[in-house]
Amino acid sequence: MLLRTETDIDATSFAAGPTTKKRRLEWVDYAKGIAILCVVFGHTVGGFQSAGLKPMSGLHEYVTQVMYAFRMPTLFFLSGLFLRQSVQKKVSVFVLDRLKTLIFPCLLWSIIQAAAHQAAAKYANWGPDFFDMMKMLPFHPFGELWFLYVLFAVSVLILALHKMGMRPGGIALTGIAIYLFQPFFSADHWGELGLACKFSPYVAAGFFLSSRLSPNLVDLPRRVLICGFIGSMTILCLLTPVVSHRSVVGGPLLAIFGVAGMIALSKCLARDKRFKVLRYVGSRSLPIYLAHPLATGGLRILIVDISGVRTNWFVIGIVWVGGLMFPICLDWFARRTRTDWIFSLRRERLSIPSVGVDGFSSPSGIALKSARLSP
């Protein structure tokens, strides 16, 4: 049985009736679970590739391009779904909450990862100096943690537009307009500013659709959802070889089909109780995102560089699973030793798996005021 709160359900019940709230919470966790699996897999194989340990085959390159097309847009879109409730808060409360849940863990884990990287510099794929990385930290977080910086910036922008009286449709159009500036602010030269331009329309789209998703969508027949998933992913797979996810037009085009496919699949999986593990993985998305580079990098060094085991897909699979299990175990330990502040400063009285207002799962959970038991 899962312990849940009224607050928790309300934060995820965009346009949902009372009979659909529970299932909507579940499908979001499934969607985040799929996305985070793809993120960890991509970083795992990318680490081997950067170390020159596994040549990039044509099939792997193709699969990687397909995953790139939807994994980050999915996470940004899901985060946008939860902004509708959050922007109703006072500006100071909203910003402070985002500092606690996004910026603090981003800074802390940038320092942790940079220190670990420096300690293992002999085996690292790239070798910037620790102090040089710390100088850049206020503007450029370590490695893949750029996502949290960008999500913070886009969330604050949407808050500002909302407080100025702009309607959700206008905010969505603003996100698209910002995206059109991407060619002038490429991530290679502008860092997080360029990434904010690239991913802002997905957060804005989630914000816009949060109150417009059909309440009956979750009740579509399973065969319709399966057909929607297969159709969307088939189009995505056919377009990937001819359309680059890095192009201004190709990126959103591929993302639309990828995100639509993930929503259809997640809603279908939410009806099947055999995949609870995937839902749990989604519920721990933030700890996994923060800690998986330490696990995947450390296991790769231990198994391949130190032990001398020959690289193959079985070894890569072990490192991938380890990249998921280590953050989950670390999160479990932190919540039971009251050190879960390493993942978020949002401290509460009881820790439960929950979907946070930023779209990630809050490691701390939500304080119980009107708790109830649900199967």
Tab-separated table of N, CA, C and O in Angstrom, residues 141-240:
chain	number	residue	atom	x	y	z
A	141	PRO	N	27.133	24.379	-14.271
A	141	PRO	CA	27.253	23.243	-13.363
A	141	PRO	C	28.032	22.100	-14.000
A	141	PRO	O	28.246	22.077	-15.215
A	142	PHE	N	28.392	21.154	-13.183
A	142	PHE	CA	29.223	20.047	-13.642
A	142	PHE	C	28.410	19.074	-14.499
A	142	PHE	O	27.290	18.686	-14.143
A	143	GLY	N	28.986	18.665	-15.622
A	143	GLY	CA	28.445	17.585	-16.429
A	143	GLY	C	26.986	17.769	-16.817
A	143	GLY	O	26.553	18.814	-17.308
A	144	GLU	N	26.202	16.700	-16.558
A	144	GLU	CA	24.807	16.662	-16.992
A	144	GLU	C	23.872	17.458	-16.089
A	144	GLU	O	22.673	17.553	-16.370
A	145	LEU	N	24.390	18.081	-15.025
A	145	LEU	CA	23.534	18.806	-14.086
A	145	LEU	C	23.003	20.121	-14.658
A	145	LEU	O	22.252	20.828	-13.988
A	146	TRP	N	23.369	20.417	-15.885
A	146	TRP	CA	22.829	21.601	-16.557
A	146	TRP	C	21.301	21.594	-16.576
A	146	TRP	O	20.674	22.655	-16.588
A	147	PHE	N	20.705	20.404	-16.572
A	147	PHE	CA	19.242	20.302	-16.632
A	147	PHE	C	18.575	21.082	-15.506
A	147	PHE	O	17.561	21.759	-15.713
A	148	LEU	N	19.134	21.008	-14.303
A	148	LEU	CA	18.517	21.668	-13.152
A	148	LEU	C	18.632	23.186	-13.263
A	148	LEU	O	17.699	23.913	-12.902
A	149	TYR	N	19.764	23.667	-13.756
A	149	TYR	CA	19.926	25.109	-13.973
A	149	TYR	C	18.897	25.610	-14.988
A	149	TYR	O	18.244	26.644	-14.788
A	150	VAL	N	18.787	24.887	-16.089
A	150	VAL	CA	17.883	25.310	-17.157
A	150	VAL	C	16.434	25.257	-16.679
A	150	VAL	O	15.651	26.180	-16.949
A	151	LEU	N	16.063	24.201	-15.976
A	151	LEU	CA	14.699	24.092	-15.471
A	151	LEU	C	14.378	25.224	-14.503
A	151	LEU	O	13.273	25.776	-14.515
A	152	PHE	N	15.342	25.606	-13.672
A	152	PHE	CA	15.141	26.720	-12.756
A	152	PHE	C	14.899	28.012	-13.529
A	152	PHE	O	13.950	28.767	-13.243
A	153	ALA	N	15.741	28.284	-14.521
A	153	ALA	CA	15.635	29.529	-15.279
A	153	ALA	C	14.303	29.609	-16.025
A	153	ALA	O	13.617	30.646	-15.999
A	154	VAL	N	13.915	28.527	-16.690
A	154	VAL	CA	12.670	28.535	-17.457
A	154	VAL	C	11.461	28.624	-16.527
A	154	VAL	O	10.479	29.310	-16.824
A	155	SER	N	11.526	27.958	-15.377
A	155	SER	CA	10.426	28.015	-14.421
A	155	SER	C	10.220	29.435	-13.902
A	155	SER	O	9.084	29.915	-13.790
A	156	VAL	N	11.303	30.122	-13.580
A	156	VAL	CA	11.205	31.498	-13.097
A	156	VAL	C	10.662	32.414	-14.194
A	156	VAL	O	9.872	33.327	-13.926
A	157	LEU	N	11.070	32.164	-15.430
A	157	LEU	CA	10.549	32.958	-16.542
A	157	LEU	C	9.041	32.772	-16.677
A	157	LEU	O	8.296	33.754	-16.840
A	158	ILE	N	8.570	31.538	-16.603
A	158	ILE	CA	7.136	31.280	-16.702
A	158	ILE	C	6.394	31.914	-15.530
A	158	ILE	O	5.296	32.467	-15.694
A	159	LEU	N	6.993	31.862	-14.344
A	159	LEU	CA	6.392	32.531	-13.192
A	159	LEU	C	6.230	34.023	-13.449
A	159	LEU	O	5.160	34.597	-13.186
A	160	ALA	N	7.285	34.656	-13.971
A	160	ALA	CA	7.233	36.092	-14.242
A	160	ALA	C	6.148	36.427	-15.264
A	160	ALA	O	5.380	37.383	-15.088
A	161	LEU	N	6.064	35.638	-16.323
A	161	LEU	CA	5.041	35.878	-17.348
A	161	LEU	C	3.640	35.690	-16.773
A	161	LEU	O	2.722	36.452	-17.090
A	162	HIS	N	3.487	34.696	-15.930
A	162	HIS	CA	2.183	34.455	-15.308
A	162	HIS	C	1.800	35.603	-14.385
A	162	HIS	O	0.632	36.053	-14.403
A	163	LYS	N	2.734	36.077	-13.584
A	163	LYS	CA	2.427	37.173	-12.661
A	163	LYS	C	2.123	38.470	-13.397
A	163	LYS	O	1.418	39.336	-12.869
A	164	MET	N	2.638	38.599	-14.624
A	164	MET	CA	2.341	39.789	-15.423
A	164	MET	C	0.994	39.684	-16.125
A	164	MET	O	0.595	40.595	-16.853
A	165	GLY	N	0.299	38.573	-15.904
A	165	GLY	CA	-1.034	38.412	-16.463
A	165	GLY	C	-1.106	37.683	-17.782
A	165	GLY	O	-2.178	37.610	-18.386
A	166	MET	N	-0.001	37.112	-18.247
A	166	MET	CA	-0.022	36.408	-19.518
A	166	MET	C	-0.742	35.073	-19.366
A	166	MET	O	-0.522	34.326	-18.420
A	167	ARG	N	-1.583	34.750	-20.317
A	167	ARG	CA	-2.325	33.506	-20.297
A	167	ARG	C	-1.438	32.329	-20.721
A	167	ARG	O	-0.400	32.547	-21.357
A	168	PRO	N	-1.844	31.099	-20.390
A	168	PRO	CA	-1.032	29.930	-20.760
A	168	PRO	C	-0.728	29.844	-22.252
A	168	PRO	O	0.378	29.446	-22.636
A	169	GLY	N	-1.696	30.220	-23.100
A	169	GLY	CA	-1.435	30.210	-24.532
A	169	GLY	C	-0.328	31.166	-24.920
A	169	GLY	O	0.530	30.858	-25.759
A	170	GLY	N	-0.331	32.349	-24.307
A	170	GLY	CA	0.730	33.314	-24.570
A	170	GLY	C	2.079	32.826	-24.074
A	170	GLY	O	3.117	33.068	-24.705
A	171	ILE	N	2.079	32.144	-22.933
A	171	ILE	CA	3.326	31.592	-22.403
A	171	ILE	C	3.875	30.515	-23.336
A	171	ILE	O	5.084	30.439	-23.584
A	172	ALA	N	2.973	29.694	-23.895
A	172	ALA	CA	3.409	28.672	-24.844
A	172	ALA	C	4.021	29.313	-26.088
A	172	ALA	O	5.070	28.865	-26.581
A	173	LEU	N	3.404	30.346	-26.592
A	173	LEU	CA	3.935	31.042	-27.765
A	173	LEU	C	5.265	31.719	-27.445
A	173	LEU	O	6.170	31.767	-28.295
A	174	THR	N	5.392	32.233	-26.227
A	174	THR	CA	6.664	32.831	-25.816
A	174	THR	C	7.773	31.783	-25.800
A	174	THR	O	8.901	32.052	-26.213
A	175	GLY	N	7.443	30.577	-25.307
A	175	GLY	CA	8.432	29.499	-25.323
A	175	GLY	C	8.883	29.176	-26.728
A	175	GLY	O	10.089	28.945	-26.972
A	176	ILE	N	7.951	29.164	-27.667
A	176	ILE	CA	8.309	28.903	-29.061
A	176	ILE	C	9.174	30.032	-29.611
A	176	ILE	O	10.160	29.801	-30.331
A	177	ALA	N	8.822	31.274	-29.280
A	177	ALA	CA	9.596	32.421	-29.753
A	177	ALA	C	11.020	32.374	-29.225
A	177	ALA	O	11.983	32.657	-29.964
A	178	ILE	N	11.167	32.015	-27.959
A	178	ILE	CA	12.511	31.895	-27.387
A	178	ILE	C	13.303	30.811	-28.101
A	178	ILE	O	14.498	30.961	-28.369
A	179	TYR	N	12.621	29.713	-28.432
A	179	TYR	CA	13.287	28.620	-29.130
A	179	TYR	C	13.856	29.077	-30.474
A	179	TYR	O	14.921	28.618	-30.908
A	180	LEU	N	13.168	29.984	-31.132
A	180	LEU	CA	13.608	30.446	-32.447
A	180	LEU	C	14.926	31.213	-32.365
A	180	LEU	O	15.592	31.413	-33.392
A	181	PHE	N	15.289	31.651	-31.158
A	181	PHE	CA	16.575	32.333	-30.990
A	181	PHE	C	17.718	31.345	-30.781
A	181	PHE	O	18.865	31.766	-30.656
A	182	GLN	N	17.402	30.063	-30.745
A	182	GLN	CA	18.426	29.064	-30.481
A	182	GLN	C	19.619	29.141	-31.440
A	182	GLN	O	20.772	29.002	-31.000
A	183	PRO	N	19.415	29.355	-32.751
A	183	PRO	CA	20.582	29.429	-33.638
A	183	PRO	C	21.570	30.538	-33.272
A	183	PRO	O	22.760	30.454	-33.593
A	184	PHE	N	21.082	31.574	-32.600
A	184	PHE	CA	21.946	32.682	-32.216
A	184	PHE	C	22.573	32.478	-30.832
A	184	PHE	O	23.493	33.205	-30.460
A	185	PHE	N	22.042	31.511	-30.068
A	185	PHE	CA	22.568	31.241	-28.728
A	185	PHE	C	22.807	29.734	-28.586
A	185	PHE	O	22.173	29.065	-27.780
A	186	SER	N	23.716	29.214	-29.377
A	186	SER	CA	23.977	27.779	-29.345
A	186	SER	C	24.589	27.395	-28.000
A	186	SER	O	25.309	28.180	-27.364
A	187	ALA	N	24.298	26.182	-27.571
A	187	ALA	CA	24.810	25.703	-26.286
A	187	ALA	C	26.326	25.622	-26.284
A	187	ALA	O	26.962	25.749	-25.234
A	188	ASP	N	26.931	25.410	-27.451
A	188	ASP	CA	28.394	25.306	-27.521
A	188	ASP	C	29.071	26.609	-27.116
A	188	ASP	O	30.178	26.597	-26.571
A	189	HIS	N	28.420	27.734	-27.392
A	189	HIS	CA	29.023	29.030	-27.091
A	189	HIS	C	28.348	29.747	-25.921
A	189	HIS	O	28.986	30.525	-25.222
A	190	TRP	N	27.072	29.482	-25.699
A	190	TRP	CA	26.325	30.193	-24.671
A	190	TRP	C	25.931	29.320	-23.496
A	190	TRP	O	25.271	29.795	-22.564
A	191	GLY	N	26.329	28.070	-23.515
A	191	GLY	CA	26.099	27.192	-22.372
A	191	GLY	C	24.639	27.052	-22.009
A	191	GLY	O	23.781	26.760	-22.858
A	192	GLU	N	24.335	27.287	-20.730
A	192	GLU	CA	22.985	27.092	-20.223
A	192	GLU	C	21.964	28.040	-20.860
A	192	GLU	O	20.786	27.691	-20.958
A	193	LEU	N	22.391	29.213	-21.292
A	193	LEU	CA	21.467	30.123	-21.964
A	193	LEU	C	20.977	29.501	-23.263
A	193	LEU	O	19.777	29.552	-23.588
A	194	GLY	N	21.889	28.906	-24.005
A	194	GLY	CA	21.500	28.236	-25.238
A	194	GLY	C	20.596	27.044	-24.983
A	194	GLY	O	19.637	26.795	-25.726
A	195	LEU	N	20.878	26.293	-23.923
A	195	LEU	CA	20.038	25.143	-23.583
A	195	LEU	C	18.650	25.588	-23.123
A	195	LEU	O	17.654	24.912	-23.385
A	196	ALA	N	18.585	26.724	-22.427
A	196	ALA	CA	17.279	27.261	-22.021
A	196	ALA	C	16.448	27.622	-23.247
A	196	ALA	O	15.233	27.388	-23.285
A	197	CYS	N	17.078	28.209	-24.246
A	197	CYS	CA	16.366	28.513	-25.493
A	197	CYS	C	15.878	27.236	-26.156
A	197	CYS	O	14.764	27.187	-26.699
A	198	LYS	N	16.697	26.196	-26.109
A	198	LYS	CA	16.367	24.946	-26.792
A	198	LYS	C	15.202	24.208	-26.145
A	198	LYS	O	14.343	23.646	-26.840
A	199	PHE	N	15.146	24.206	-24.801
A	199	PHE	CA	14.168	23.366	-24.111
A	199	PHE	C	12.992	24.140	-23.509
A	199	PHE	O	12.077	23.524	-22.969
A	200	SER	N	13.009	25.463	-23.595
A	200	SER	CA	11.909	26.240	-23.022
A	200	SER	C	10.541	25.900	-23.617
A	200	SER	O	9.539	25.899	-22.885
A	201	PRO	N	10.415	25.598	-24.920
A	201	PRO	CA	9.068	25.309	-25.440
A	201	PRO	C	8.448	24.052	-24.854
A	201	PRO	O	7.216	23.956	-24.780
A	202	TYR	N	9.260	23.096	-24.398
A	202	TYR	CA	8.697	21.868	-23.837
A	202	TYR	C	8.115	22.119	-22.446
A	202	TYR	O	7.055	21.589	-22.095
A	203	VAL	N	8.795	22.937	-21.650
A	203	VAL	CA	8.245	23.309	-20.345
A	203	VAL	C	6.986	24.135	-20.538
A	203	VAL	O	5.965	23.912	-19.868
A	204	ALA	N	7.039	25.082	-21.471
A	204	ALA	CA	5.871	25.927	-21.737
A	204	ALA	C	4.704	25.104	-22.274
A	204	ALA	O	3.543	25.369	-21.935
A	205	ALA	N	5.003	24.103	-23.096
A	205	ALA	CA	3.939	23.237	-23.620
A	205	ALA	C	3.285	22.442	-22.498
A	205	ALA	O	2.058	22.285	-22.459
A	206	GLY	N	4.098	21.934	-21.572
A	206	GLY	CA	3.542	21.230	-20.426
A	206	GLY	C	2.669	22.136	-19.583
A	206	GLY	O	1.587	21.745	-19.120
A	207	PHE	N	3.107	23.380	-19.382
A	207	PHE	CA	2.328	24.357	-18.619
A	207	PHE	C	0.998	24.635	-19.310
A	207	PHE	O	-0.059	24.697	-18.665
A	208	PHE	N	1.038	24.799	-20.617
A	208	PHE	CA	-0.171	25.102	-21.386
A	208	PHE	C	-1.151	23.930	-21.376
A	208	PHE	O	-2.362	24.108	-21.208
A	209	LEU	N	-0.637	22.714	-21.526
A	209	LEU	CA	-1.511	21.544	-21.642
A	209	LEU	C	-1.955	20.989	-20.294
A	209	LEU	O	-2.811	20.106	-20.258
A	210	SER	N	-1.397	21.492	-19.206
A	210	SER	CA	-1.715	20.927	-17.902
A	210	SER	C	-3.189	21.031	-17.564
A	210	SER	O	-3.726	20.191	-16.849
A	211	SER	N	-3.866	22.032	-18.063
A	211	SER	CA	-5.301	22.185	-17.791
A	211	SER	C	-6.154	21.834	-19.002
A	211	SER	O	-7.364	22.015	-18.984
A	212	ARG	N	-5.501	21.305	-20.047
A	212	ARG	CA	-6.233	21.024	-21.278
A	212	ARG	C	-6.171	19.563	-21.699
A	212	ARG	O	-6.764	19.201	-22.707
A	213	LEU	N	-5.429	18.757	-20.965
A	213	LEU	CA	-5.425	17.337	-21.273
A	213	LEU	C	-6.809	16.766	-20.987
A	213	LEU	O	-7.387	17.006	-19.929
A	214	SER	N	-7.332	16.031	-21.908
A	214	SER	CA	-8.687	15.501	-21.759
A	214	SER	C	-8.778	14.566	-20.567
A	214	SER	O	-7.992	13.645	-20.436
A	215	PRO	N	-9.741	14.783	-19.671
A	215	PRO	CA	-9.909	13.867	-18.543
A	215	PRO	C	-10.184	12.443	-18.992
A	215	PRO	O	-9.928	11.502	-18.256
A	216	ASN	N	-10.720	12.267	-20.199
A	216	ASN	CA	-11.032	10.936	-20.681
A	216	ASN	C	-9.853	10.257	-21.363
A	216	ASN	O	-9.941	9.088	-21.725
A	217	LEU	N	-8.757	10.993	-21.541
A	217	LEU	CA	-7.609	10.418	-22.238
A	217	LEU	C	-7.067	9.213	-21.499
A	217	LEU	O	-6.678	8.213	-22.104
A	218	VAL	N	-7.047	9.294	-20.167
A	218	VAL	CA	-6.515	8.191	-19.392
A	218	VAL	C	-7.401	6.955	-19.477
A	218	VAL	O	-6.977	5.844	-19.200
A	219	ASP	N	-8.671	7.121	-19.868
A	219	ASP	CA	-9.603	6.004	-19.935
A	219	ASP	C	-9.737	5.427	-21.337
A	219	ASP	O	-10.637	4.629	-21.588
A	220	LEU	N	-8.871	5.844	-22.252
A	220	LEU	CA	-8.911	5.269	-23.587
A	220	LEU	C	-8.627	3.775	-23.517
A	220	LEU	O	-7.873	3.314	-22.657
A	221	PRO	N	-9.208	2.992	-24.405
A	221	PRO	CA	-8.937	1.555	-24.406
A	221	PRO	C	-7.439	1.269	-24.554
A	221	PRO	O	-6.715	2.031	-25.206
A	222	ARG	N	-7.016	0.183	-23.954
A	222	ARG	CA	-5.599	-0.172	-23.996
A	222	ARG	C	-5.096	-0.286	-25.434
A	222	ARG	O	-3.982	0.140	-25.744
A	223	ARG	N	-5.904	-0.846	-26.318
A	223	ARG	CA	-5.444	-1.026	-27.699
A	223	ARG	C	-5.221	0.314	-28.390
A	223	ARG	O	-4.346	0.432	-29.254
A	224	VAL	N	-6.029	1.315	-28.005
A	224	VAL	CA	-5.821	2.648	-28.589
A	224	VAL	C	-4.497	3.238	-28.108
A	224	VAL	O	-3.733	3.824	-28.885
A	225	LEU	N	-4.211	3.082	-26.814
A	225	LEU	CA	-2.946	3.587	-26.280
A	225	LEU	C	-1.762	2.860	-26.898
A	225	LEU	O	-0.739	3.480	-27.243
A	226	ILE	N	-1.879	1.545	-27.053
A	226	ILE	CA	-0.792	0.770	-27.661
A	226	ILE	C	-0.573	1.196	-29.112
A	226	ILE	O	0.567	1.371	-29.558
A	227	CYS	N	-1.654	1.364	-29.840
A	227	CYS	CA	-1.534	1.824	-31.227
A	227	CYS	C	-0.921	3.223	-31.295
A	227	CYS	O	-0.117	3.518	-32.189
A	228	GLY	N	-1.305	4.077	-30.350
A	228	GLY	CA	-0.717	5.409	-30.311
A	228	GLY	C	0.772	5.368	-30.047
A	228	GLY	O	1.543	6.102	-30.675
A	229	PHE	N	1.179	4.493	-29.130
A	229	PHE	CA	2.606	4.347	-28.839
A	229	PHE	C	3.354	3.807	-30.050
A	229	PHE	O	4.392	4.357	-30.451
A	230	ILE	N	2.844	2.723	-30.631
A	230	ILE	CA	3.531	2.118	-31.776
A	230	ILE	C	3.588	3.092	-32.943
A	230	ILE	O	4.624	3.236	-33.609
A	231	GLY	N	2.479	3.769	-33.210
A	231	GLY	CA	2.459	4.719	-34.313
A	231	GLY	C	3.440	5.867	-34.117
A	231	GLY	O	4.193	6.222	-35.030
A	232	SER	N	3.443	6.450	-32.917
A	232	SER	CA	4.341	7.581	-32.636
A	232	SER	C	5.804	7.163	-32.736
A	232	SER	O	6.624	7.861	-33.351
A	233	MET	N	6.137	6.026	-32.130
A	233	MET	CA	7.534	5.588	-32.132
A	233	MET	C	7.967	5.132	-33.524
A	233	MET	O	9.138	5.282	-33.889
A	234	THR	N	7.033	4.570	-34.307
A	234	THR	CA	7.382	4.192	-35.680
A	234	THR	C	7.743	5.417	-36.502
A	234	THR	O	8.750	5.431	-37.230
A	235	ILE	N	6.933	6.463	-36.395
A	235	ILE	CA	7.230	7.708	-37.116
A	235	ILE	C	8.553	8.292	-36.641
A	235	ILE	O	9.379	8.745	-37.442
A	236	LEU	N	8.781	8.254	-35.302
A	236	LEU	CA	10.034	8.767	-34.761
A	236	LEU	C	11.222	7.995	-35.321
A	236	LEU	O	12.226	8.596	-35.740
A	237	CYS	N	11.123	6.680	-35.343
A	237	CYS	CA	12.232	5.857	-35.832
A	237	CYS	C	12.473	6.059	-37.326
A	237	CYS	O	13.620	6.001	-37.791
A	238	LEU	N	11.406	6.295	-38.091
A	238	LEU	CA	11.557	6.521	-39.523
A	238	LEU	C	12.149	7.899	-39.821
A	238	LEU	O	12.899	8.075	-40.794
A	239	LEU	N	11.809	8.882	-38.990
A	239	LEU	CA	12.302	10.243	-39.220
A	239	LEU	C	13.729	10.444	-38.741
A	239	LEU	O	14.461	11.289	-39.279
A	240	THR	N	14.140	9.678	-37.720
A	240	THR	CA	15.455	9.905	-37.103
A	240	THR	C	16.618	9.849	-38.093
A	240	THR	O	17.520	10.697	-38.032
